[in-house]
Amino acid sequence: MAEPKTKYDRQLRIWGEQGQAALEKASICLLNCGPTGSETLKNLVLGGIGSITVVDGSKVENGDLGNNFMVSESSLGQPKAKCVCAFLQELNDAVKAKFIEEHPVTLIETNPSFFSQFTVVIATQLVEDSMVKLDRICRDANVMVIFARSYGLTGFVRISVKEHAVIESKPDHFLDDLRLNNPWPELKKFTESVNLDIPDPVVHKHTPYILILVKMASEWAKTHGGKLPSTREEKKEFKELIKGKIIKDEDEDNYKEAIEASFKVFAPQGISSNLKRILDDTCSEVDSCSSDFWVMVAALKEFIANEGGGEAPLEGSIPDMTSTTELYINLQKLYQAKAEADFLIVEQHVRDILKKIGRDPFSISKPVIKSFCKNSRKLTVCRYKPIDEEFNSPILPEMQKYLADEEYSLAVGFYILLRAVDRYSANYNTFPGQFDGGMDEDVSRLKTTAVSLLSDLGCNGSTLTEDLINEMCRYGAAELHAVAAYVGGVASQEVIKLITRQFVPMTGTFIFNGIDHKSQLLYL
Amino acid sequence: MQRKIQAPDYHPLPSGPLPSVPVTVGCRSLVSSNCNTQCNSDRELLMADATAPQSSRSRDLDKLLLRPGHLVGPTFEPGTELRDDLQEYARILVVGAGGLGCELLKDLALSGFRNLEVIDMDRIEVSNLNRQFLFRLEDVGKPKAEVAAKRVMERVTGVNIVPHFCRIEEKELEFYTEFSIIVLGLDSIEARSYINEVVCGFLEFDNNDKAVEESMKPMVDGGTEGFKGHARVILPGITPCFECTIWLFPPQVKFPLCTLAETPRTAPHCIEYAHLMKWGEVHPGKTFDPDDPEHMQWVYLEAVKRAEAFGIPGVTYTLTQGVVKNIIPAIASTNAIISAACALETLKIASGCSKTLSNYLTYNGVEGLHTKATEFVKDNDCPVCGPGIFMELDTCLTLKMLMEQLEDHPKVLMSRVSVKYQSKTLYMQSPPELEALTQSNLSVPLFNLMDKSPKGIVHVTGLAGKGDTRQSCSKKLRVVFKGVGVGITDTDMAGGA
């Protein structure tokens, strides 16, 4: 029975078999299995993650029964890691689940090499000091980390990894690569064989818009000194010319599509600024230590500068459009052939570069290079600052901008206070408002802590509202289930993106705002 | 707008039975004695051991419900009474026990609610197991609502969940009046529209066309697709209802039949040809069943044949299923995020413990992470949640006379009117068969056609404007009959549903 395929059908439609295989190979370490950690892991276990290791040193108490679904009455007094692990295993027996009854803080202090065995470490509910230490350990070991914290009605998610390159970024809306503004010789030639003024009305209304636009653009260029429409008037005129081709009283969808797609003719030639930034990155000067990704970028750079004539390799697919079957299929083949030719050239560059830097020329496989070519316009590189750098020297102008911006006021306030409560707990061995009574004192202590933190960050004179400081004390470090499920949900979604290497993970620090849902990403 | 849960508010039908909930008093006594007297000694403890083993089950939630705050809803009255009222009196209906529903039941059960009900007509399938975490392989084929309710009750003591394994339309309108808040975890626009109409139908309006607060039943709605989703709060009469913003849902892609028949270009064209055209041709009188694997296999093989004939690549069995069943990709993480947002809003509406989402949250994780709260505006002329046009009529007024009045009524000005009352068609202009069937109603008093109810909602559709600018439109009429007593506590829930 092809059960896994059916079971994972709804997600295979998103990340495909390759993405699934990456998930099934990944090993995850979870630090602290309160609701935030448990919920993060639950979403990954359901999706068929390879293996999980749950690290938590606490025993299940009554309070845990009120916020964590993975423990129940019968777990009282037992190791939390064991109970959570058992429940997760029940969700999916394909996952290898184990637990370690140990406080994460101890593990970070005493056994740093422990973490190097994992693909991703999910660190939940850690205080600042442990975050910084863990981050250093994992950066050195090249292990991805995601930090997640739920705290009252707020919380955060932050990825930490030196660099994460995405080939299959699969953006929602992306301009297709039709080269209507810069057709290659074969496409030009194919277009020349087509007569737009053909009298047969059936053929006329089934001429695909690609051909209409390439043909009309070339006619325009002939009478405009080789230039395509660029001013508003010219664009309008061009569209009118297309409209003029429609046979009177006929409903010709292909010409309507041509008018709608005419902006593709007006688009500038060459590569996007995003891609240019990647090509110009110092990492594209490759040596024997370079990653496969940067080797391929170097090859891409050579292609664009030489054979590509300033354009990236052709993607090779075309969208559906009104057409006869035959013309459409022929066009499809034409695009595919050009994409294949471009790929072969890039492949050769890759092999040459590998040889030059002293690596096996065939150490990067054909399918990988092919996928790289097909997605070359959508390449994305995400970089994340070390945690202690952000904590000790955040980008001051950004911080000041957030502090002054109404839209960010709650989010940046929470950011400061989430850090202030950790300082507070380092000083007083408890979080503000963790226990009933003495609330006024906690509020004033937290305020003092926040003010001194702000001044340490260089934001002298900035203050947070009394209401927000009060609110933070009200939370008393509560880990509410709904907030934990939200924060854990976000963390698990990002982990999936990191592991599948598909889609673009978030950058910056995500601050959850459970008051009015004006959550924000802060880039500090 | 926050509403404190109080017994009288939420039991409009005095006969409505309360589910018997085992109320544990242990929590309460523990909370009150927890720290007031002991805080100093507790503070000495290290953080890891800070919470005593006998900590209250509502340890975390209590922080939010028992303590005053400044960034809270206007009606927030923190205290143990609020917590106990939530447990005892708040009744939440979860519509749908799928990807969102499973999460919602868990989230609500761990957010202080104890009286939950869930309605879902589906049975568990293997393809649910990648996200519907309350189900196991051995549950396949069982009703979702029943298994989901059982699993949550097994793990969260004190929670009572009543499952309803049926269609939402099968329930009497009274069923829906019983709940404090209705939370929707659905995957279809039709089902959302239905519940929306039912709930908005409960709205009563005062003489100034203002919705009466007691008649408002809050709804919280979630939806996901792949890495994207939305959560929204609908306070009928105050914030936009589902119908007010129906344009948020993009129209479904449909291929022209001539493309399928004559100029197929893509794999989906070949699949839809086999599904929509060839199946009927070869199997006259036999309905295609997308859940029958043999039917699906047949469509797949036909699609392959057609694709080969035209030289079209890309037909696979998976794609065939996707196109024919219009499968929307779904993953655990997005469902978890959206459900959590919905459950949190439900808690906030019920308790006032924080501000409420105003009023539409979108989440998009495709490229980085984008989340945005948008405040949409209610459509005052909405035929579903709007007050409608108030008309006081004589009981002897016939349907024909009403239609004549509408042509000149300054707020209506409609001609060629068709009339509906609840699910009953009173008069239809076309097609001719329906016209003939309903013609006899024209001479009957509207009062009689409305089963002599003293008031009710009538929906009319027709043409507005004059000459070339005429266009079809629909309006809601809030009809009251003169001289027939209308009690203030009247619970006749007339509505378009």
JSON list of C-alpha atoms in Angstrom, two decimals, chain B residues 77-149:
[
{"chain": "B", "resi": 77, "resn": "GLU", "atom": "CA", "xyz": [-13.57, 42.12, 34.87]},
{"chain": "B", "resi": 78, "resn": "PRO", "atom": "CA", "xyz": [-10.64, 40.01, 36.00]},
{"chain": "B", "resi": 79, "resn": "GLY", "atom": "CA", "xyz": [-11.13, 37.49, 38.74]},
{"chain": "B", "resi": 80, "resn": "THR", "atom": "CA", "xyz": [-11.88, 33.89, 39.52]},
{"chain": "B", "resi": 81, "resn": "GLU", "atom": "CA", "xyz": [-15.52, 34.51, 38.66]},
{"chain": "B", "resi": 82, "resn": "LEU", "atom": "CA", "xyz": [-14.55, 35.28, 35.08]},
{"chain": "B", "resi": 83, "resn": "ARG", "atom": "CA", "xyz": [-12.52, 32.12, 34.84]},
{"chain": "B", "resi": 84, "resn": "ASP", "atom": "CA", "xyz": [-15.32, 30.05, 36.33]},
{"chain": "B", "resi": 85, "resn": "ASP", "atom": "CA", "xyz": [-17.92, 31.65, 34.07]},
{"chain": "B", "resi": 86, "resn": "LEU", "atom": "CA", "xyz": [-15.85, 30.81, 31.02]},
{"chain": "B", "resi": 87, "resn": "GLN", "atom": "CA", "xyz": [-15.73, 27.22, 32.16]},
{"chain": "B", "resi": 88, "resn": "GLU", "atom": "CA", "xyz": [-19.35, 27.00, 33.12]},
{"chain": "B", "resi": 89, "resn": "TYR", "atom": "CA", "xyz": [-21.35, 29.18, 30.79]},
{"chain": "B", "resi": 90, "resn": "ALA", "atom": "CA", "xyz": [-19.41, 29.83, 27.63]},
{"chain": "B", "resi": 91, "resn": "ARG", "atom": "CA", "xyz": [-20.48, 27.42, 24.92]},
{"chain": "B", "resi": 92, "resn": "ILE", "atom": "CA", "xyz": [-18.43, 27.32, 21.77]},
{"chain": "B", "resi": 93, "resn": "LEU", "atom": "CA", "xyz": [-19.32, 25.62, 18.51]},
{"chain": "B", "resi": 94, "resn": "VAL", "atom": "CA", "xyz": [-16.49, 24.57, 16.25]},
{"chain": "B", "resi": 95, "resn": "VAL", "atom": "CA", "xyz": [-17.67, 24.12, 12.68]},
{"chain": "B", "resi": 96, "resn": "GLY", "atom": "CA", "xyz": [-15.43, 21.60, 10.94]},
{"chain": "B", "resi": 97, "resn": "ALA", "atom": "CA", "xyz": [-13.24, 18.90, 12.47]},
{"chain": "B", "resi": 98, "resn": "GLY", "atom": "CA", "xyz": [-10.52, 18.92, 9.82]},
{"chain": "B", "resi": 99, "resn": "GLY", "atom": "CA", "xyz": [-7.11, 20.55, 9.78]},
{"chain": "B", "resi": 100, "resn": "LEU", "atom": "CA", "xyz": [-8.32, 23.68, 11.55]},
{"chain": "B", "resi": 101, "resn": "GLY", "atom": "CA", "xyz": [-11.04, 21.98, 13.60]},
{"chain": "B", "resi": 102, "resn": "CYS", "atom": "CA", "xyz": [-8.67, 19.51, 15.29]},
{"chain": "B", "resi": 103, "resn": "GLU", "atom": "CA", "xyz": [-6.34, 22.33, 16.27]},
{"chain": "B", "resi": 104, "resn": "LEU", "atom": "CA", "xyz": [-9.22, 24.55, 17.39]},
{"chain": "B", "resi": 105, "resn": "LEU", "atom": "CA", "xyz": [-10.67, 21.91, 19.70]},
{"chain": "B", "resi": 106, "resn": "LYS", "atom": "CA", "xyz": [-7.29, 21.43, 21.35]},
{"chain": "B", "resi": 107, "resn": "ASP", "atom": "CA", "xyz": [-6.58, 25.15, 21.58]},
{"chain": "B", "resi": 108, "resn": "LEU", "atom": "CA", "xyz": [-10.00, 26.01, 23.01]},
{"chain": "B", "resi": 109, "resn": "ALA", "atom": "CA", "xyz": [-9.89, 23.13, 25.49]},
{"chain": "B", "resi": 110, "resn": "LEU", "atom": "CA", "xyz": [-6.57, 24.54, 26.75]},
{"chain": "B", "resi": 111, "resn": "SER", "atom": "CA", "xyz": [-7.83, 28.13, 26.76]},
{"chain": "B", "resi": 112, "resn": "GLY", "atom": "CA", "xyz": [-10.28, 27.84, 29.60]},
{"chain": "B", "resi": 113, "resn": "PHE", "atom": "CA", "xyz": [-13.37, 26.62, 27.76]},
{"chain": "B", "resi": 114, "resn": "ARG", "atom": "CA", "xyz": [-15.13, 23.47, 28.90]},
{"chain": "B", "resi": 115, "resn": "ASN", "atom": "CA", "xyz": [-18.31, 23.34, 26.87]},
{"chain": "B", "resi": 116, "resn": "LEU", "atom": "CA", "xyz": [-17.47, 22.68, 23.27]},
{"chain": "B", "resi": 117, "resn": "GLU", "atom": "CA", "xyz": [-19.41, 21.17, 20.41]},
{"chain": "B", "resi": 118, "resn": "VAL", "atom": "CA", "xyz": [-18.14, 20.24, 16.98]},
{"chain": "B", "resi": 119, "resn": "ILE", "atom": "CA", "xyz": [-19.99, 19.59, 13.75]},
{"chain": "B", "resi": 120, "resn": "ASP", "atom": "CA", "xyz": [-18.57, 17.85, 10.67]},
{"chain": "B", "resi": 121, "resn": "MET", "atom": "CA", "xyz": [-20.10, 15.56, 8.06]},
{"chain": "B", "resi": 122, "resn": "ASP", "atom": "CA", "xyz": [-16.84, 13.95, 6.91]},
{"chain": "B", "resi": 123, "resn": "ARG", "atom": "CA", "xyz": [-15.13, 10.71, 7.70]},
{"chain": "B", "resi": 124, "resn": "ILE", "atom": "CA", "xyz": [-11.40, 10.38, 8.28]},
{"chain": "B", "resi": 125, "resn": "GLU", "atom": "CA", "xyz": [-9.18, 9.73, 5.24]},
{"chain": "B", "resi": 126, "resn": "VAL", "atom": "CA", "xyz": [-5.53, 8.72, 5.01]},
{"chain": "B", "resi": 127, "resn": "SER", "atom": "CA", "xyz": [-4.60, 12.03, 3.40]},
{"chain": "B", "resi": 128, "resn": "ASN", "atom": "CA", "xyz": [-5.80, 13.86, 6.56]},
{"chain": "B", "resi": 129, "resn": "LEU", "atom": "CA", "xyz": [-3.09, 12.31, 8.71]},
{"chain": "B", "resi": 130, "resn": "ASN", "atom": "CA", "xyz": [-0.31, 14.75, 7.77]},
{"chain": "B", "resi": 131, "resn": "ARG", "atom": "CA", "xyz": [-2.02, 17.49, 9.76]},
{"chain": "B", "resi": 132, "resn": "GLN", "atom": "CA", "xyz": [-5.20, 16.37, 11.54]},
{"chain": "B", "resi": 133, "resn": "PHE", "atom": "CA", "xyz": [-3.28, 15.27, 14.58]},
{"chain": "B", "resi": 134, "resn": "LEU", "atom": "CA", "xyz": [-6.21, 13.86, 16.52]},
{"chain": "B", "resi": 135, "resn": "PHE", "atom": "CA", "xyz": [-6.60, 11.00, 14.02]},
{"chain": "B", "resi": 136, "resn": "ARG", "atom": "CA", "xyz": [-4.62, 7.78, 13.63]},
{"chain": "B", "resi": 137, "resn": "LEU", "atom": "CA", "xyz": [-4.39, 5.31, 10.80]},
{"chain": "B", "resi": 138, "resn": "GLU", "atom": "CA", "xyz": [-6.81, 2.97, 12.55]},
{"chain": "B", "resi": 139, "resn": "ASP", "atom": "CA", "xyz": [-9.42, 5.75, 12.66]},
{"chain": "B", "resi": 140, "resn": "VAL", "atom": "CA", "xyz": [-9.71, 5.97, 8.87]},
{"chain": "B", "resi": 141, "resn": "GLY", "atom": "CA", "xyz": [-13.38, 5.72, 7.89]},
{"chain": "B", "resi": 142, "resn": "LYS", "atom": "CA", "xyz": [-14.73, 6.92, 11.23]},
{"chain": "B", "resi": 143, "resn": "PRO", "atom": "CA", "xyz": [-16.61, 10.23, 11.62]},
{"chain": "B", "resi": 144, "resn": "LYS", "atom": "CA", "xyz": [-14.15, 13.08, 12.22]},
{"chain": "B", "resi": 145, "resn": "ALA", "atom": "CA", "xyz": [-16.32, 14.92, 14.74]},
{"chain": "B", "resi": 146, "resn": "GLU", "atom": "CA", "xyz": [-16.69, 11.88, 16.97]},
{"chain": "B", "resi": 147, "resn": "VAL", "atom": "CA", "xyz": [-13.03, 10.85, 17.00]},
{"chain": "B", "resi": 148, "resn": "ALA", "atom": "CA", "xyz": [-11.81, 14.43, 17.47]},
{"chain": "B", "resi": 149, "resn": "ALA", "atom": "CA", "xyz": [-14.15, 15.01, 20.41]}
]
